[in-house]
Amino acid sequence: MNLDQATIAKLAEHLENCELEAQDTYKITDDDPEMDWDDAYAIQDLIRARKIARGHKIIGLKAGLTSHAKMKQMGVTEPVFGFMADYYAVPDAGEVKVSELIHPKVEPEIAFVTKTALRGPGCHIGAVLAATDFVMPGIEVIDSRYRDFKFDLKSVVADNTSAARFVIGGQPQPVANVDLRTVGVVLEKNGEPVALGAGAAVLGHPAAAIAMLANMLGKRGEEIPAGTLILSGGITEAIPVAAGDAVTLRIQGMGSTSLRFV
Ligand code: OOG
Ligand code: MG
């Protein structure tokens, strides 16, 4: 770690306030270029602790930047992870208030729910499939707190990987019922298909994103508990949305989920 505790606390407070006030900010590595990976996750952990201290629950995890499309769009090379707070969850077909966000974008994702714990190192796709209760369609709404969505990896980790809202829905399927590599994914905005893909866009197999997450947590002495909801990462590039937009995600054999921006 290169930053002292006071700086980490100050940056966590700043980034969380930006989220809560829907206010964008400069990239934090501009002022603190010596920030390292441990500092970045320490800031994210402190944002999580601040939410828990205010009575919020953490209801899931997310892997991010797990597809080539996403890494190319954001100009980065490595996956990262973050958490989902209770108030990020939107009911299926529900509303997202754009006044609470800065510059939201949507991502088509496959959501996993575990039935047994996963612990790295050495976690692999087979272990993930064995531990998965079901998979279902999930739309993540990301909202980087950084101006114009411009960031480097450490800044985005500190900012809880742009997490803001999400919806899951459709027909939960056991993994034996779906080929998660070839499964087709259609994201529609106002009835028009705006992004198309297949599961393999995420690290060759979306379960590989969950294995990677278990291995990253394992390095910190943590695990993915049984019953955890995990978003495995955007399959296509993220699509900007505005008030008035309706977004639907359809995944082959898994039904659909949707939300509206108001
Ligand atoms: C970072 C979050 C990326 C995903 O699914 O790849 C992410 C960002 O692009 O702002 O959630
Ligand atoms: Mg995402």
CSV table of C-alpha atoms and ligand atoms in Angstrom, one decimal:
chain,number,residue,atom,x,y,z
A,1,MET,CA,0.0,0.0,0.0
A,2,ASN,CA,1.3,3.4,-0.9
A,3,LEU,CA,-1.4,5.7,0.5
A,4,ASP,CA,-1.9,6.4,4.2
A,5,GLN,CA,-5.2,5.6,5.9
A,6,ALA,CA,-6.3,9.2,6.0
A,7,THR,CA,-5.9,9.6,2.3
A,8,ILE,CA,-7.8,6.3,1.7
A,9,ALA,CA,-10.6,7.5,3.9
A,10,LYS,CA,-10.7,10.9,2.2
A,11,LEU,CA,-10.9,9.4,-1.2
A,12,ALA,CA,-13.6,6.9,-0.2
A,13,GLU,CA,-15.7,9.7,1.3
A,14,HIS,CA,-15.2,11.8,-1.8
A,15,LEU,CA,-16.2,9.0,-4.3
A,16,GLU,CA,-19.2,7.9,-2.3
A,17,ASN,CA,-20.4,11.5,-2.0
A,18,CYS,CA,-20.1,11.8,-5.8
A,19,GLU,CA,-22.3,8.7,-6.1
A,20,LEU,CA,-24.9,9.9,-3.6
A,21,GLU,CA,-25.0,13.4,-5.0
A,22,ALA,CA,-24.9,12.3,-8.7
A,23,GLN,CA,-21.9,14.5,-9.2
A,24,ASP,CA,-18.9,13.7,-11.4
A,25,THR,CA,-15.3,14.1,-10.4
A,26,TYR,CA,-11.7,14.1,-11.7
A,27,LYS,CA,-9.9,10.8,-11.8
A,28,ILE,CA,-8.5,10.2,-8.4
A,29,THR,CA,-5.1,8.9,-9.7
A,30,ASP,CA,-4.5,12.4,-11.1
A,31,ASP,CA,-3.9,13.7,-7.5
A,32,ASP,CA,-2.6,10.4,-6.1
A,33,PRO,CA,-0.6,8.7,-8.9
A,34,GLU,CA,1.2,6.4,-6.5
A,35,MET,CA,-2.1,4.6,-5.6
A,36,ASP,CA,-1.6,0.9,-6.0
A,37,TRP,CA,-4.1,-2.1,-6.3
A,38,ASP,CA,-4.3,-2.6,-2.6
A,39,ASP,CA,-5.1,1.1,-2.1
A,40,ALA,CA,-7.7,0.9,-4.8
A,41,TYR,CA,-9.5,-2.1,-3.2
A,42,ALA,CA,-9.1,-0.5,0.3
A,43,ILE,CA,-11.0,2.6,-0.9
A,44,GLN,CA,-13.7,0.3,-2.4
A,45,ASP,CA,-13.9,-1.6,0.9
A,46,LEU,CA,-14.3,1.6,2.8
A,47,ILE,CA,-17.2,2.7,0.6
A,48,ARG,CA,-18.8,-0.7,1.3
A,49,ALA,CA,-18.2,-0.2,5.1
A,50,ARG,CA,-19.8,3.3,4.9
A,51,LYS,CA,-22.9,1.9,3.3
A,52,ILE,CA,-23.1,-1.0,5.9
A,53,ALA,CA,-22.7,1.6,8.7
A,54,ARG,CA,-25.7,3.4,7.3
A,55,GLY,CA,-27.8,0.2,7.5
A,56,HIS,CA,-27.5,-1.0,3.9
A,57,LYS,CA,-26.9,-4.6,3.0
A,58,ILE,CA,-24.5,-5.9,0.4
A,59,ILE,CA,-26.6,-8.2,-1.8
A,60,GLY,CA,-24.2,-9.3,-4.5
A,61,LEU,CA,-20.9,-9.1,-6.3
A,62,LYS,CA,-19.9,-8.2,-9.8
A,63,ALA,CA,-17.0,-8.9,-12.1
A,64,GLY,CA,-16.3,-6.2,-14.6
A,65,LEU,CA,-14.2,-5.6,-17.7
A,66,THR,CA,-14.4,-9.3,-18.4
A,67,SER,CA,-15.1,-9.1,-22.2
A,68,HIS,CA,-12.9,-7.8,-25.0
A,69,ALA,CA,-15.7,-5.4,-26.0
A,70,LYS,CA,-15.7,-3.8,-22.6
A,71,MET,CA,-11.9,-3.7,-22.2
A,72,LYS,CA,-11.6,-2.1,-25.7
A,73,GLN,CA,-14.4,0.5,-25.0
A,74,MET,CA,-12.7,1.5,-21.7
A,75,GLY,CA,-9.1,1.2,-22.8
A,76,VAL,CA,-8.1,-1.3,-20.1
A,77,THR,CA,-6.6,-4.8,-20.0
A,78,GLU,CA,-7.7,-6.5,-16.8
A,79,PRO,CA,-10.9,-7.6,-15.1
A,80,VAL,CA,-11.9,-6.1,-11.8
A,81,PHE,CA,-14.6,-6.7,-9.2
A,82,GLY,CA,-17.0,-4.8,-7.1
A,83,PHE,CA,-20.1,-5.2,-4.9
A,84,MET,CA,-23.8,-4.5,-5.1
A,85,ALA,CA,-25.6,-2.6,-2.3
A,86,ASP,CA,-29.3,-3.3,-1.6
A,87,TYR,CA,-30.5,0.0,-3.1
A,88,TYR,CA,-28.9,-0.8,-6.5
A,89,ALA,CA,-31.5,-3.5,-7.1
A,90,VAL,CA,-34.4,-2.5,-9.4
A,91,PRO,CA,-37.5,-4.7,-9.6
A,92,ASP,CA,-38.0,-6.4,-13.0
A,93,ALA,CA,-39.7,-4.0,-15.4
A,94,GLY,CA,-39.1,-1.3,-12.8
A,95,GLU,CA,-37.9,2.3,-13.0
A,96,VAL,CA,-34.5,3.9,-12.7
A,97,LYS,CA,-34.5,7.7,-11.9
A,98,VAL,CA,-31.8,9.3,-14.1
A,99,SER,CA,-31.8,12.3,-11.7
A,100,GLU,CA,-30.0,10.0,-9.2
A,101,LEU,CA,-27.3,9.2,-11.7
A,102,ILE,CA,-24.6,11.0,-13.6
A,103,HIS,CA,-24.4,9.4,-17.1
A,104,PRO,CA,-25.8,5.9,-16.9
A,105,LYS,CA,-25.1,3.1,-19.4
A,106,VAL,CA,-26.5,-0.4,-19.6
A,107,GLU,CA,-24.7,-3.7,-20.0
A,108,PRO,CA,-26.1,-7.2,-20.9
A,109,GLU,CA,-24.9,-9.7,-18.4
A,110,ILE,CA,-25.4,-13.2,-17.2
A,111,ALA,CA,-26.2,-13.4,-13.5
A,112,PHE,CA,-25.1,-16.4,-11.4
A,113,VAL,CA,-26.5,-17.4,-8.0
A,114,THR,CA,-24.4,-19.9,-6.1
A,115,LYS,CA,-25.6,-22.8,-4.0
A,116,THR,CA,-22.3,-23.6,-2.3
A,117,ALA,CA,-19.3,-21.5,-1.5
A,118,LEU,CA,-16.4,-20.9,-3.9
A,119,ARG,CA,-12.9,-20.4,-2.7
A,120,GLY,CA,-9.7,-19.6,-4.6
A,121,PRO,CA,-6.9,-20.1,-5.4
A,122,GLY,CA,-7.4,-22.8,-8.0
A,123,CYS,CA,-11.1,-22.2,-8.7
A,124,HIS,CA,-12.0,-23.2,-12.2
A,125,ILE,CA,-15.1,-23.3,-14.5
A,126,GLY,CA,-15.9,-26.8,-13.4
A,127,ALA,CA,-16.0,-25.7,-9.7
A,128,VAL,CA,-18.2,-22.7,-10.6
A,129,LEU,CA,-20.7,-24.8,-12.6
A,130,ALA,CA,-20.9,-27.3,-9.7
A,131,ALA,CA,-21.5,-24.5,-7.3
A,132,THR,CA,-24.1,-22.6,-9.4
A,133,ASP,CA,-27.7,-22.9,-8.4
A,134,PHE,CA,-29.0,-21.1,-11.5
A,135,VAL,CA,-28.2,-18.4,-14.1
A,136,MET,CA,-30.5,-15.7,-15.3
A,137,PRO,CA,-30.5,-12.5,-17.4
A,138,GLY,CA,-29.2,-9.4,-15.7
A,139,ILE,CA,-28.9,-5.8,-16.9
A,140,GLU,CA,-26.3,-3.8,-15.1
A,141,VAL,CA,-26.6,0.0,-15.0
A,142,ILE,CA,-23.1,1.5,-14.7
A,143,ASP,CA,-22.5,5.1,-13.8
A,144,SER,CA,-18.8,6.0,-13.5
A,145,ARG,CA,-18.3,8.8,-11.1
A,146,TYR,CA,-15.4,10.0,-13.3
A,147,ARG,CA,-16.0,12.7,-15.8
A,148,ASP,CA,-16.9,11.4,-19.3
A,149,PHE,CA,-16.4,7.8,-18.0
A,150,LYS,CA,-12.6,8.3,-18.4
A,151,PHE,CA,-10.6,6.3,-15.9
A,152,ASP,CA,-7.7,3.9,-15.4
A,153,LEU,CA,-8.1,0.5,-13.7
A,154,LYS,CA,-7.1,1.6,-10.2
A,155,SER,CA,-9.5,4.6,-10.3
A,156,VAL,CA,-12.4,2.4,-11.4
A,157,VAL,CA,-11.7,-0.2,-8.7
A,158,ALA,CA,-11.8,2.5,-6.0
A,159,ASP,CA,-15.1,3.7,-7.6
A,160,ASN,CA,-16.7,0.2,-7.0
A,161,THR,CA,-16.3,-0.5,-10.7
A,162,SER,CA,-19.0,2.1,-11.7
A,163,ALA,CA,-21.7,0.0,-10.0
A,164,ALA,CA,-25.0,1.9,-9.7
A,165,ARG,CA,-28.2,-0.2,-10.4
A,166,PHE,CA,-29.1,-3.6,-11.8
A,167,VAL,CA,-32.1,-5.7,-12.6
A,168,ILE,CA,-32.4,-9.5,-12.9
A,169,GLY,CA,-35.3,-11.4,-14.2
A,170,GLY,CA,-36.5,-13.9,-16.8
A,171,GLN,CA,-36.4,-17.7,-16.3
A,172,PRO,CA,-33.7,-18.9,-14.0
A,173,GLN,CA,-32.0,-21.9,-15.5
A,174,PRO,CA,-29.7,-24.6,-14.1
A,175,VAL,CA,-26.4,-24.5,-15.9
A,176,ALA,CA,-27.0,-28.0,-17.4
A,177,ASN,CA,-29.8,-26.5,-19.5
A,178,VAL,CA,-27.8,-23.8,-21.2
A,179,ASP,CA,-24.6,-23.7,-23.2
A,180,LEU,CA,-23.2,-20.6,-21.6
A,181,ARG,CA,-20.7,-20.1,-24.4
A,182,THR,CA,-23.0,-20.1,-27.4
A,183,VAL,CA,-26.1,-18.7,-25.7
A,184,GLY,CA,-27.4,-15.7,-27.7
A,185,VAL,CA,-27.9,-12.3,-26.0
A,186,VAL,CA,-30.0,-9.4,-27.4
A,187,LEU,CA,-30.1,-6.0,-25.7
A,188,GLU,CA,-32.9,-3.8,-26.9
A,189,LYS,CA,-33.4,0.0,-26.4
A,190,ASN,CA,-36.9,1.2,-27.2
A,191,GLY,CA,-37.6,-1.9,-29.1
A,192,GLU,CA,-34.5,-1.8,-31.3
A,193,PRO,CA,-31.7,-4.3,-30.9
A,194,VAL,CA,-28.7,-2.1,-29.9
A,195,ALA,CA,-26.1,-4.8,-28.8
A,196,LEU,CA,-25.9,-8.5,-29.7
A,197,GLY,CA,-23.5,-11.2,-28.4
A,198,ALA,CA,-22.9,-14.6,-27.0
A,199,GLY,CA,-21.8,-15.8,-23.6
A,200,ALA,CA,-18.3,-16.7,-24.8
A,201,ALA,CA,-17.5,-12.9,-25.1
A,202,VAL,CA,-16.9,-13.0,-21.4
A,203,LEU,CA,-13.5,-14.7,-20.9
A,204,GLY,CA,-14.4,-17.5,-23.3
A,205,HIS,CA,-17.1,-18.7,-20.8
A,206,PRO,CA,-19.0,-16.6,-18.3
A,207,ALA,CA,-18.3,-19.1,-15.5
A,208,ALA,CA,-14.6,-18.1,-16.0
A,209,ALA,CA,-15.4,-14.7,-14.7
A,210,ILE,CA,-16.9,-16.2,-11.5
A,211,ALA,CA,-13.8,-18.4,-11.1
A,212,MET,CA,-11.6,-15.4,-11.6
A,213,LEU,CA,-13.5,-13.5,-8.9
A,214,ALA,CA,-13.2,-16.5,-6.5
A,215,ASN,CA,-9.4,-16.5,-7.2
A,216,MET,CA,-9.1,-12.7,-6.6
A,217,LEU,CA,-11.1,-13.0,-3.4
A,218,GLY,CA,-9.0,-16.0,-2.4
A,219,LYS,CA,-5.9,-13.8,-2.4
A,220,ARG,CA,-7.5,-11.6,0.2
A,221,GLY,CA,-8.5,-14.7,2.3
A,222,GLU,CA,-12.2,-14.3,1.3
A,223,GLU,CA,-14.7,-16.5,-0.5
A,224,ILE,CA,-17.9,-16.3,-2.5
A,225,PRO,CA,-20.5,-17.5,0.0
A,226,ALA,CA,-23.3,-19.9,-0.9
A,227,GLY,CA,-26.4,-18.0,-2.1
A,228,THR,CA,-24.4,-15.1,-3.7
A,229,LEU,CA,-25.7,-13.2,-6.7
A,230,ILE,CA,-22.9,-12.3,-9.1
A,231,LEU,CA,-23.0,-10.4,-12.3
A,232,SER,CA,-20.4,-11.9,-14.6
A,233,GLY,CA,-19.6,-8.8,-16.7
A,234,GLY,CA,-20.9,-7.0,-19.8
A,235,ILE,CA,-21.0,-9.2,-22.9
A,236,THR,CA,-21.0,-6.2,-25.3
A,237,GLU,CA,-19.9,-2.6,-25.0
A,238,ALA,CA,-22.1,-0.5,-22.6
A,239,ILE,CA,-25.0,1.5,-24.2
A,240,PRO,CA,-25.8,5.0,-23.0
A,241,VAL,CA,-29.3,5.7,-21.8
A,242,ALA,CA,-31.4,8.7,-21.0
A,243,ALA,CA,-34.8,9.5,-19.4
A,244,GLY,CA,-37.6,8.0,-21.5
A,245,ASP,CA,-35.6,4.9,-22.6
A,246,ALA,CA,-36.9,1.4,-22.1
A,247,VAL,CA,-34.3,-1.4,-22.1
A,248,THR,CA,-34.9,-5.1,-22.4
A,249,LEU,CA,-32.4,-7.9,-22.3
A,250,ARG,CA,-33.3,-11.3,-23.9
A,251,ILE,CA,-31.1,-14.3,-23.4
A,252,GLN,CA,-31.8,-17.5,-25.4
A,253,GLY,CA,-33.7,-20.0,-23.3
A,254,MET,CA,-33.6,-17.7,-20.2
A,255,GLY,CA,-36.4,-15.2,-21.0
A,256,SER,CA,-36.0,-11.5,-20.6
A,257,THR,CA,-35.7,-8.7,-18.0
A,258,SER,CA,-36.2,-5.0,-18.5
A,259,LEU,CA,-36.2,-1.6,-16.9
A,260,ARG,CA,-37.2,2.0,-17.8
A,261,PHE,CA,-35.3,5.2,-17.3
A,262,VAL,CA,-37.5,8.1,-16.0
B,1,OOG,C1,-16.4,-0.4,-15.4
B,1,OOG,C2,-17.4,-1.4,-15.0
B,1,OOG,C3,-17.4,-2.5,-16.0
B,1,OOG,C4,-18.5,-4.6,-16.8
B,1,OOG,O1,-19.5,-5.4,-16.8
B,1,OOG,O2,-17.6,-4.8,-17.6
B,1,OOG,C5,-18.5,-3.5,-15.9
B,1,OOG,C6,-17.0,0.6,-16.4
B,1,OOG,O3,-16.9,0.2,-17.6
B,1,OOG,O4,-17.4,1.7,-16.1
B,1,OOG,O5,-19.4,-3.5,-15.0
B,2,MG,MG,-21.0,-4.8,-15.5
